[in-house]
PDB file of C-alpha atoms in Angstrom:
ATOM      1  CA  LEU B   1     -17.658   3.686   1.005  1.00  0.00           C
ATOM      2  CA  LYS B   2     -20.749   1.917  -0.211  1.00  0.00           C
ATOM      3  CA  GLN B   3     -20.602  -1.340  -2.119  1.00  0.00           C
ATOM      4  CA  GLY B   4     -20.310  -0.615  -5.853  1.00  0.00           C
ATOM      5  CA  GLN B   5     -19.016   2.941  -5.308  1.00  0.00           C
ATOM      6  CA  LYS B   6     -15.986   3.938  -7.402  1.00  0.00           C
ATOM      7  CA  PHE B   7     -12.971   5.472  -5.680  1.00  0.00           C
ATOM      8  CA  SER B   8      -9.361   6.354  -6.398  1.00  0.00           C
ATOM      9  CA  ILE B   9      -6.202   6.581  -4.312  1.00  0.00           C
ATOM     10  CA  ASN B  10      -3.194   8.645  -5.466  1.00  0.00           C
ATOM     11  CA  ALA B  11      -0.026   8.837  -3.373  1.00  0.00           C
ATOM     12  CA  SER B  12       3.387  10.465  -3.546  1.00  0.00           C
ATOM     13  CA  GLY B  13       6.372  10.886  -1.246  1.00  0.00           C
ATOM     14  CA  GLU B  14       9.065   8.710   0.319  1.00  0.00           C
ATOM     15  CA  VAL B  15       9.466   6.762   3.543  1.00  0.00           C
ATOM     16  CA  VAL B  16      12.650   5.356   5.054  1.00  0.00           C
ATOM     17  CA  PHE B  17      12.399   1.926   6.671  1.00  0.00           C
ATOM     18  CA  ALA B  18      15.096   1.517   9.296  1.00  0.00           C
ATOM     19  CA  SER B  19      14.029  -2.131   9.546  1.00  0.00           C
ATOM     20  CA  LEU B  20      14.897  -2.621   5.842  1.00  0.00           C
ATOM     21  CA  SER B  21      18.473  -1.301   5.776  1.00  0.00           C
ATOM     22  CA  GLY B  22      17.359   2.336   5.777  1.00  0.00           C
ATOM     23  CA  SER B  23      16.161   2.185   2.174  1.00  0.00           C
ATOM     24  CA  LYS B  24      13.821   4.888   0.832  1.00  0.00           C
ATOM     25  CA  TYR B  25      10.542   3.515  -0.495  1.00  0.00           C
ATOM     26  CA  LYS B  26       7.877   5.035  -2.724  1.00  0.00           C
ATOM     27  CA  PRO B  27       4.101   4.373  -2.606  1.00  0.00           C
ATOM     28  CA  ASP B  28       4.369   1.867  -5.485  1.00  0.00           C
ATOM     29  CA  GLY B  29       6.835  -0.227  -3.466  1.00  0.00           C
ATOM     30  CA  SER B  30       9.891   0.757  -5.469  1.00  0.00           C
ATOM     31  CA  ILE B  31      13.136   1.740  -3.789  1.00  0.00           C
ATOM     32  CA  ALA B  32      14.134   5.345  -4.534  1.00  0.00           C
ATOM     33  CA  GLY B  33      17.274   5.571  -6.659  1.00  0.00           C
ATOM     34  CA  SER B  34      17.257   1.850  -7.482  1.00  0.00           C
ATOM     35  CA  SER B  35      16.268  -0.170 -10.506  1.00  0.00           C
ATOM     36  CA  ALA B  36      15.516  -3.167  -8.273  1.00  0.00           C
ATOM     37  CA  ALA B  37      12.001  -4.577  -8.354  1.00  0.00           C
ATOM     38  CA  PRO B  38       9.748  -3.978  -5.364  1.00  0.00           C
ATOM     39  CA  ILE B  39      10.219  -6.600  -2.648  1.00  0.00           C
ATOM     40  CA  ASN B  40       7.410  -8.215  -0.710  1.00  0.00           C
ATOM     41  CA  ASP B  41       7.353 -10.901   1.934  1.00  0.00           C
ATOM     42  CA  TYR B  42       5.514 -13.466  -0.209  1.00  0.00           C
ATOM     43  CA  GLU B  43       8.313 -15.618  -1.562  1.00  0.00           C
ATOM     44  CA  GLY B  44       8.628 -15.622  -5.325  1.00  0.00           C
ATOM     45  CA  GLU B  45       6.425 -12.588  -6.026  1.00  0.00           C
ATOM     46  CA  TYR B  46       8.624  -9.747  -7.309  1.00  0.00           C
ATOM     47  CA  ASN B  47       6.903  -7.054  -9.375  1.00  0.00           C
ATOM     48  CA  THR B  48       4.895  -9.645 -11.328  1.00  0.00           C
ATOM     49  CA  GLY B  49       1.591  -7.798 -11.343  1.00  0.00           C
ATOM     50  CA  SER B  50       0.652  -9.545  -8.124  1.00  0.00           C
ATOM     51  CA  THR B  51      -2.032  -7.954  -5.980  1.00  0.00           C
ATOM     52  CA  TYR B  52       0.047  -8.858  -2.917  1.00  0.00           C
ATOM     53  CA  PRO B  53       1.621  -5.657  -1.511  1.00  0.00           C
ATOM     54  CA  ALA B  54       5.343  -4.916  -1.633  1.00  0.00           C
ATOM     55  CA  TYR B  55       7.128  -3.105   1.190  1.00  0.00           C
ATOM     56  CA  GLY B  56       6.366   0.603   1.041  1.00  0.00           C
ATOM     57  CA  ASN B  57       3.106   0.137  -0.880  1.00  0.00           C
ATOM     58  CA  VAL B  58       0.092   2.190   0.084  1.00  0.00           C
ATOM     59  CA  VAL B  59      -2.479  -0.429   1.088  1.00  0.00           C
ATOM     60  CA  TYR B  60      -6.155  -0.245   2.001  1.00  0.00           C
ATOM     61  CA  LYS B  61      -9.033  -2.214   3.403  1.00  0.00           C
ATOM     62  CA  ILE B  62     -12.741  -1.550   3.557  1.00  0.00           C
ATOM     63  CA  GLY B  63     -14.486  -2.126   6.865  1.00  0.00           C
ATOM     64  CA  GLU B  64     -13.128  -2.385  10.375  1.00  0.00           C
ATOM     65  CA  THR B  65     -13.418  -6.166  10.544  1.00  0.00           C
ATOM     66  CA  SER B  66     -11.887  -6.861   7.127  1.00  0.00           C
ATOM     67  CA  THR B  67      -8.806  -9.071   7.203  1.00  0.00           C
ATOM     68  CA  GLN B  68      -7.995  -8.386   3.549  1.00  0.00           C
ATOM     69  CA  THR B  69      -5.191  -5.870   2.930  1.00  0.00           C
ATOM     70  CA  LEU B  70      -5.230  -4.729  -0.689  1.00  0.00           C
ATOM     71  CA  LYS B  71      -2.484  -3.015  -2.680  1.00  0.00           C
ATOM     72  CA  ALA B  72      -3.219   0.516  -3.898  1.00  0.00           C
ATOM     73  CA  GLY B  73       0.316   1.676  -4.729  1.00  0.00           C
ATOM     74  CA  ALA B  74       0.893   5.172  -6.112  1.00  0.00           C
ATOM     75  CA  LYS B  75      -2.211   5.232  -8.295  1.00  0.00           C
ATOM     76  CA  PHE B  76      -5.314   3.093  -7.874  1.00  0.00           C
ATOM     77  CA  ASN B  77      -8.830   3.195  -9.322  1.00  0.00           C
ATOM     78  CA  GLY B  78     -11.366   0.678  -8.131  1.00  0.00           C
ATOM     79  CA  THR B  79     -14.849  -0.210  -7.008  1.00  0.00           C
ATOM     80  CA  ALA B  80     -15.787  -0.974  -3.403  1.00  0.00           C
ATOM     81  CA  THR B  81     -16.640  -4.654  -3.022  1.00  0.00           C
ATOM     82  CA  THR B  82     -18.328  -4.054   0.321  1.00  0.00           C
ATOM     83  CA  THR B  83     -19.698  -1.200   2.426  1.00  0.00           C
ATOM     84  CA  GLY B  84     -17.552   0.263   5.200  1.00  0.00           C
ATOM     85  CA  MET B  85     -14.943   2.770   6.312  1.00  0.00           C
ATOM     86  CA  LEU B  86     -11.885   3.008   4.044  1.00  0.00           C
ATOM     87  CA  PHE B  87      -8.623   2.473   5.946  1.00  0.00           C
ATOM     88  CA  ILE B  88      -5.205   3.189   4.396  1.00  0.00           C
ATOM     89  CA  SER B  89      -1.723   2.347   5.607  1.00  0.00           C
ATOM     90  CA  ILE B  90       1.858   1.784   4.471  1.00  0.00           C
ATOM     91  CA  TYR B  91       2.867  -1.862   4.080  1.00  0.00           C
ATOM     92  CA  GLU B  92       6.039  -2.576   6.017  1.00  0.00           C
ATOM     93  CA  THR B  93       7.851  -5.444   7.656  1.00  0.00           C
ATOM     94  CA  VAL B  94       8.383  -4.844  11.367  1.00  0.00           C
ATOM     95  CA  TYR B  95       7.545  -1.483  12.970  1.00  0.00           C
ATOM     96  CA  ASN B  96      10.661   0.479  13.879  1.00  0.00           C
ATOM     97  CA  ALA B  97      10.489   3.827  15.708  1.00  0.00           C
ATOM     98  CA  SER B  98      13.391   5.022  13.537  1.00  0.00           C
ATOM     99  CA  ASN B  99      11.287   4.850  10.350  1.00  0.00           C
ATOM    100  CA  SER B 100      10.772   8.303   8.840  1.00  0.00           C
ATOM    101  CA  GLY B 101       9.184  10.135   5.940  1.00  0.00           C
ATOM    102  CA  SER B 102       5.601  10.369   4.749  1.00  0.00           C
ATOM    103  CA  TYR B 103       3.252   9.958   1.842  1.00  0.00           C
ATOM    104  CA  THR B 104       0.708  12.480   0.695  1.00  0.00           C
ATOM    105  CA  VAL B 105      -2.446  10.578  -0.206  1.00  0.00           C
ATOM    106  CA  LYS B 106      -5.474  11.904  -2.078  1.00  0.00           C
ATOM    107  CA  ILE B 107      -8.663   9.845  -2.011  1.00  0.00           C
ATOM    108  CA  SER B 108     -11.523  10.591  -4.379  1.00  0.00           C
ATOM    109  CA  VAL B 109     -14.953   9.004  -4.163  1.00  0.00           C
ATOM    110  CA  LYS B 110     -17.269   9.145  -7.156  1.00  0.00           C
TER     111      LYS B 110
END
């Protein structure tokens, strides 16, 4: 991406986090089949519009040396604040080899 370039991230699917009681998560951080709010590891921030990611969220960063992980969720439209490679990941707690599932992610650059 180049600074100022518009891009979008759209994701679907489910992942199962063995490290979080085997719950099924969606790209927006919600738990499949539950009305509970997305949970993150920043105390006191539960589905409040925070930009801090919840477990299961699709997250991104721009540039290899960036330390800023930003929440994309299931649907995100934004503008690159810097120039660099776009990296995406799933926000989770502790890696567990028993985690399963996948997200399908479509990235569009304008």
